[in-house]
PDB file of C-alpha atoms in Angstrom:
ATOM      1  CA  UNK A  70      23.916  -8.913   7.904  1.00 72.00           C
ATOM      2  CA  UNK A  71      26.732  -7.146   9.710  1.00 81.00           C
ATOM      3  CA  UNK A  72      25.868  -5.337  12.913  1.00 83.00           C
ATOM      4  CA  UNK A  73      27.021  -1.980  11.523  1.00 87.00           C
ATOM      5  CA  UNK A  74      24.460  -2.326   8.704  1.00 90.00           C
ATOM      6  CA  UNK A  75      21.505  -2.648  11.095  1.00 91.00           C
ATOM      7  CA  UNK A  76      19.350  -0.131  12.889  1.00 92.00           C
ATOM      8  CA  UNK A  77      19.043  -1.425  16.435  1.00 90.00           C
ATOM      9  CA  UNK A  78      17.975   1.436  18.673  1.00 93.00           C
ATOM     10  CA  UNK A  79      14.383   2.618  19.076  1.00 94.00           C
ATOM     11  CA  UNK A  80      15.372   6.280  18.517  1.00 94.00           C
ATOM     12  CA  UNK A  81      16.952   5.339  15.160  1.00 94.00           C
ATOM     13  CA  UNK A  82      13.693   3.756  13.998  1.00 95.00           C
ATOM     14  CA  UNK A  83      11.660   6.732  15.260  1.00 95.00           C
ATOM     15  CA  UNK A  84      13.928   9.194  13.454  1.00 95.00           C
ATOM     16  CA  UNK A  85      13.435   7.347  10.153  1.00 95.00           C
ATOM     17  CA  UNK A  86       9.661   7.133  10.724  1.00 95.00           C
ATOM     18  CA  UNK A  87       9.342  10.852  11.484  1.00 96.00           C
ATOM     19  CA  UNK A  88      11.852  12.432   9.093  1.00 95.00           C
ATOM     20  CA  UNK A  89      12.013   9.882   6.270  1.00 93.00           C
ATOM     21  CA  UNK A  90      10.058   9.355   3.067  1.00 95.00           C
ATOM     22  CA  UNK A  91       7.445   6.595   2.993  1.00 95.00           C
ATOM     23  CA  UNK A  92       6.436   4.134   0.281  1.00 94.00           C
ATOM     24  CA  UNK A  93       3.462   1.859   0.896  1.00 94.00           C
ATOM     25  CA  UNK A  94       2.554  -1.440  -0.752  1.00 93.00           C
ATOM     26  CA  UNK A  95       0.163  -4.213   0.349  1.00 93.00           C
ATOM     27  CA  UNK A  96       3.017  -6.247   1.889  1.00 94.00           C
ATOM     28  CA  UNK A  97       4.936  -3.589   3.816  1.00 95.00           C
ATOM     29  CA  UNK A  98       5.690   0.090   4.317  1.00 96.00           C
ATOM     30  CA  UNK A  99       9.196   1.250   3.506  1.00 96.00           C
ATOM     31  CA  UNK A 100      10.726   4.344   5.072  1.00 96.00           C
ATOM     32  CA  UNK A 101      14.018   5.899   3.952  1.00 96.00           C
ATOM     33  CA  UNK A 102      16.040   8.779   5.343  1.00 95.00           C
ATOM     34  CA  UNK A 103      19.437  10.065   4.258  1.00 95.00           C
ATOM     35  CA  UNK A 104      22.199   9.529   6.806  1.00 93.00           C
ATOM     36  CA  UNK A 105      25.696  11.000   7.088  1.00 91.00           C
ATOM     37  CA  UNK A 106      27.548   7.721   7.489  1.00 91.00           C
ATOM     38  CA  UNK A 107      28.315   6.849   3.876  1.00 90.00           C
ATOM     39  CA  UNK A 108      26.740   3.405   3.892  1.00 92.00           C
ATOM     40  CA  UNK A 109      23.149   2.229   4.155  1.00 94.00           C
ATOM     41  CA  UNK A 110      21.658   0.682   7.284  1.00 94.00           C
ATOM     42  CA  UNK A 111      18.472  -1.336   7.580  1.00 96.00           C
ATOM     43  CA  UNK A 112      15.799  -1.967  10.160  1.00 95.00           C
ATOM     44  CA  UNK A 113      13.028  -4.534   9.979  1.00 95.00           C
ATOM     45  CA  UNK A 114       9.862  -4.149  12.007  1.00 94.00           C
ATOM     46  CA  UNK A 115       7.410  -7.049  12.296  1.00 95.00           C
ATOM     47  CA  UNK A 116       4.396  -6.574  14.560  1.00 93.00           C
ATOM     48  CA  UNK A 117       2.797  -9.259  16.719  1.00 94.00           C
ATOM     49  CA  UNK A 118      -0.338  -8.777  14.598  1.00 93.00           C
ATOM     50  CA  UNK A 119       1.415 -10.729  11.832  1.00 93.00           C
ATOM     51  CA  UNK A 120       1.489 -13.979  13.773  1.00 92.00           C
ATOM     52  CA  UNK A 121       3.301 -16.051  16.345  1.00 95.00           C
ATOM     53  CA  UNK A 122       7.078 -15.853  16.755  1.00 96.00           C
ATOM     54  CA  UNK A 123       7.794 -18.560  14.177  1.00 96.00           C
ATOM     55  CA  UNK A 124       5.950 -16.607  11.475  1.00 95.00           C
ATOM     56  CA  UNK A 125       7.458 -13.262  12.497  1.00 95.00           C
ATOM     57  CA  UNK A 126      10.978 -14.660  12.485  1.00 96.00           C
ATOM     58  CA  UNK A 127      10.434 -16.240   9.070  1.00 95.00           C
ATOM     59  CA  UNK A 128       9.358 -12.862   7.669  1.00 96.00           C
ATOM     60  CA  UNK A 129      12.391 -11.164   9.247  1.00 95.00           C
ATOM     61  CA  UNK A 130      14.776 -13.806   7.870  1.00 95.00           C
ATOM     62  CA  UNK A 131      13.343 -13.405   4.372  1.00 95.00           C
ATOM     63  CA  UNK A 132      13.583  -9.610   4.430  1.00 95.00           C
ATOM     64  CA  UNK A 133      17.109  -9.716   5.876  1.00 94.00           C
ATOM     65  CA  UNK A 134      18.250 -12.117   3.149  1.00 95.00           C
ATOM     66  CA  UNK A 135      16.698  -9.965   0.402  1.00 95.00           C
ATOM     67  CA  UNK A 136      18.529  -6.896   1.713  1.00 94.00           C
ATOM     68  CA  UNK A 137      21.797  -8.794   2.174  1.00 93.00           C
ATOM     69  CA  UNK A 138      21.675 -10.266  -1.331  1.00 94.00           C
ATOM     70  CA  UNK A 139      20.914  -6.905  -2.973  1.00 93.00           C
ATOM     71  CA  UNK A 140      23.039  -4.669  -0.716  1.00 92.00           C
ATOM     72  CA  UNK A 141      25.479  -3.704  -3.490  1.00 92.00           C
ATOM     73  CA  UNK A 142      22.601  -2.466  -5.661  1.00 92.00           C
ATOM     74  CA  UNK A 143      21.174  -0.150  -2.986  1.00 93.00           C
ATOM     75  CA  UNK A 144      22.404   3.456  -2.866  1.00 92.00           C
ATOM     76  CA  UNK A 145      24.761   4.077   0.040  1.00 93.00           C
ATOM     77  CA  UNK A 146      24.039   6.689   2.685  1.00 93.00           C
ATOM     78  CA  UNK A 147      20.448   5.864   3.706  1.00 95.00           C
ATOM     79  CA  UNK A 148      18.681   4.466   6.741  1.00 95.00           C
ATOM     80  CA  UNK A 149      15.892   2.191   5.506  1.00 96.00           C
ATOM     81  CA  UNK A 150      13.141   0.645   7.647  1.00 96.00           C
ATOM     82  CA  UNK A 151      10.760  -2.014   6.359  1.00 96.00           C
ATOM     83  CA  UNK A 152       7.614  -2.396   8.422  1.00 96.00           C
ATOM     84  CA  UNK A 153       5.841  -5.629   7.462  1.00 95.00           C
ATOM     85  CA  UNK A 154       2.060  -5.948   7.159  1.00 95.00           C
ATOM     86  CA  UNK A 155       0.042  -9.121   7.812  1.00 94.00           C
ATOM     87  CA  UNK A 156      -0.470  -9.667   4.064  1.00 94.00           C
ATOM     88  CA  UNK A 157       3.234 -10.538   3.685  1.00 94.00           C
ATOM     89  CA  UNK A 158       2.722 -14.047   5.100  1.00 94.00           C
ATOM     90  CA  UNK A 159       0.687 -15.048   2.021  1.00 94.00           C
ATOM     91  CA  UNK A 160       3.571 -14.423  -0.409  1.00 95.00           C
ATOM     92  CA  UNK A 161       6.686 -16.445  -1.175  1.00 94.00           C
ATOM     93  CA  UNK A 162      10.302 -15.224  -1.078  1.00 95.00           C
ATOM     94  CA  UNK A 163      10.556 -14.253  -4.759  1.00 96.00           C
ATOM     95  CA  UNK A 164       7.327 -12.239  -4.718  1.00 95.00           C
ATOM     96  CA  UNK A 165       8.487 -10.370  -1.621  1.00 95.00           C
ATOM     97  CA  UNK A 166      11.886  -9.742  -3.211  1.00 95.00           C
ATOM     98  CA  UNK A 167      10.321  -8.300  -6.354  1.00 95.00           C
ATOM     99  CA  UNK A 168       8.159  -5.927  -4.251  1.00 95.00           C
ATOM    100  CA  UNK A 169      11.176  -4.779  -2.217  1.00 95.00           C
ATOM    101  CA  UNK A 170      13.190  -4.088  -5.384  1.00 94.00           C
ATOM    102  CA  UNK A 171      10.197  -2.359  -6.998  1.00 94.00           C
ATOM    103  CA  UNK A 172       9.789  -0.040  -3.987  1.00 94.00           C
ATOM    104  CA  UNK A 173      13.519   0.690  -3.815  1.00 94.00           C
ATOM    105  CA  UNK A 174      13.392   1.713  -7.477  1.00 93.00           C
ATOM    106  CA  UNK A 175      10.349   3.947  -6.864  1.00 94.00           C
ATOM    107  CA  UNK A 176      12.185   5.622  -3.981  1.00 93.00           C
ATOM    108  CA  UNK A 177      15.224   6.071  -6.245  1.00 92.00           C
ATOM    109  CA  UNK A 178      17.425   4.003  -3.912  1.00 92.00           C
ATOM    110  CA  UNK A 179      18.249   1.339  -6.507  1.00 91.00           C
ATOM    111  CA  UNK A 180      21.457   1.597  -8.524  1.00 87.00           C
ATOM    112  CA  UNK A 181      21.555  -0.280 -11.824  1.00 77.00           C
ATOM    113  CA  UNK A 182      24.748  -2.132 -12.721  1.00 68.00           C
ATOM    114  CA  UNK A 183      25.845   0.406 -15.363  1.00 59.00           C
ATOM    115  CA  UNK A 184      25.392   3.414 -13.025  1.00 56.00           C
ATOM    116  CA  UNK A 185      28.267   4.632 -10.914  1.00 52.00           C
ATOM    117  CA  UNK A 186      27.859   4.997  -7.146  1.00 54.00           C
ATOM    118  CA  UNK A 187      29.098   8.428  -6.086  1.00 52.00           C
TER     119      UNK A 187
END
């Protein structure tokens, strides 16, 4: 994922946590806040409670790939943070992807192919 599409600073994460909407599922919590940039940016938060570095990095790689693959279907103009829970390690890539898409649809951040992006 390009650097401009990532949230990297602690204050950016905190702003999304405090001012954004939250959607919770057993695998992760998703926070979204409108930004003024015109394109969406993403942050992934994986706690040390989830496991050792190998496990945490695997979870981050999976989430990053899901967001990269579906970037064109996500509404532009939002900062989105996914905070993984320990339950996520028990699921495979496709199950995680379906949960991410499901939550994006619930948060009305998913654009179907026939819809126009404004």
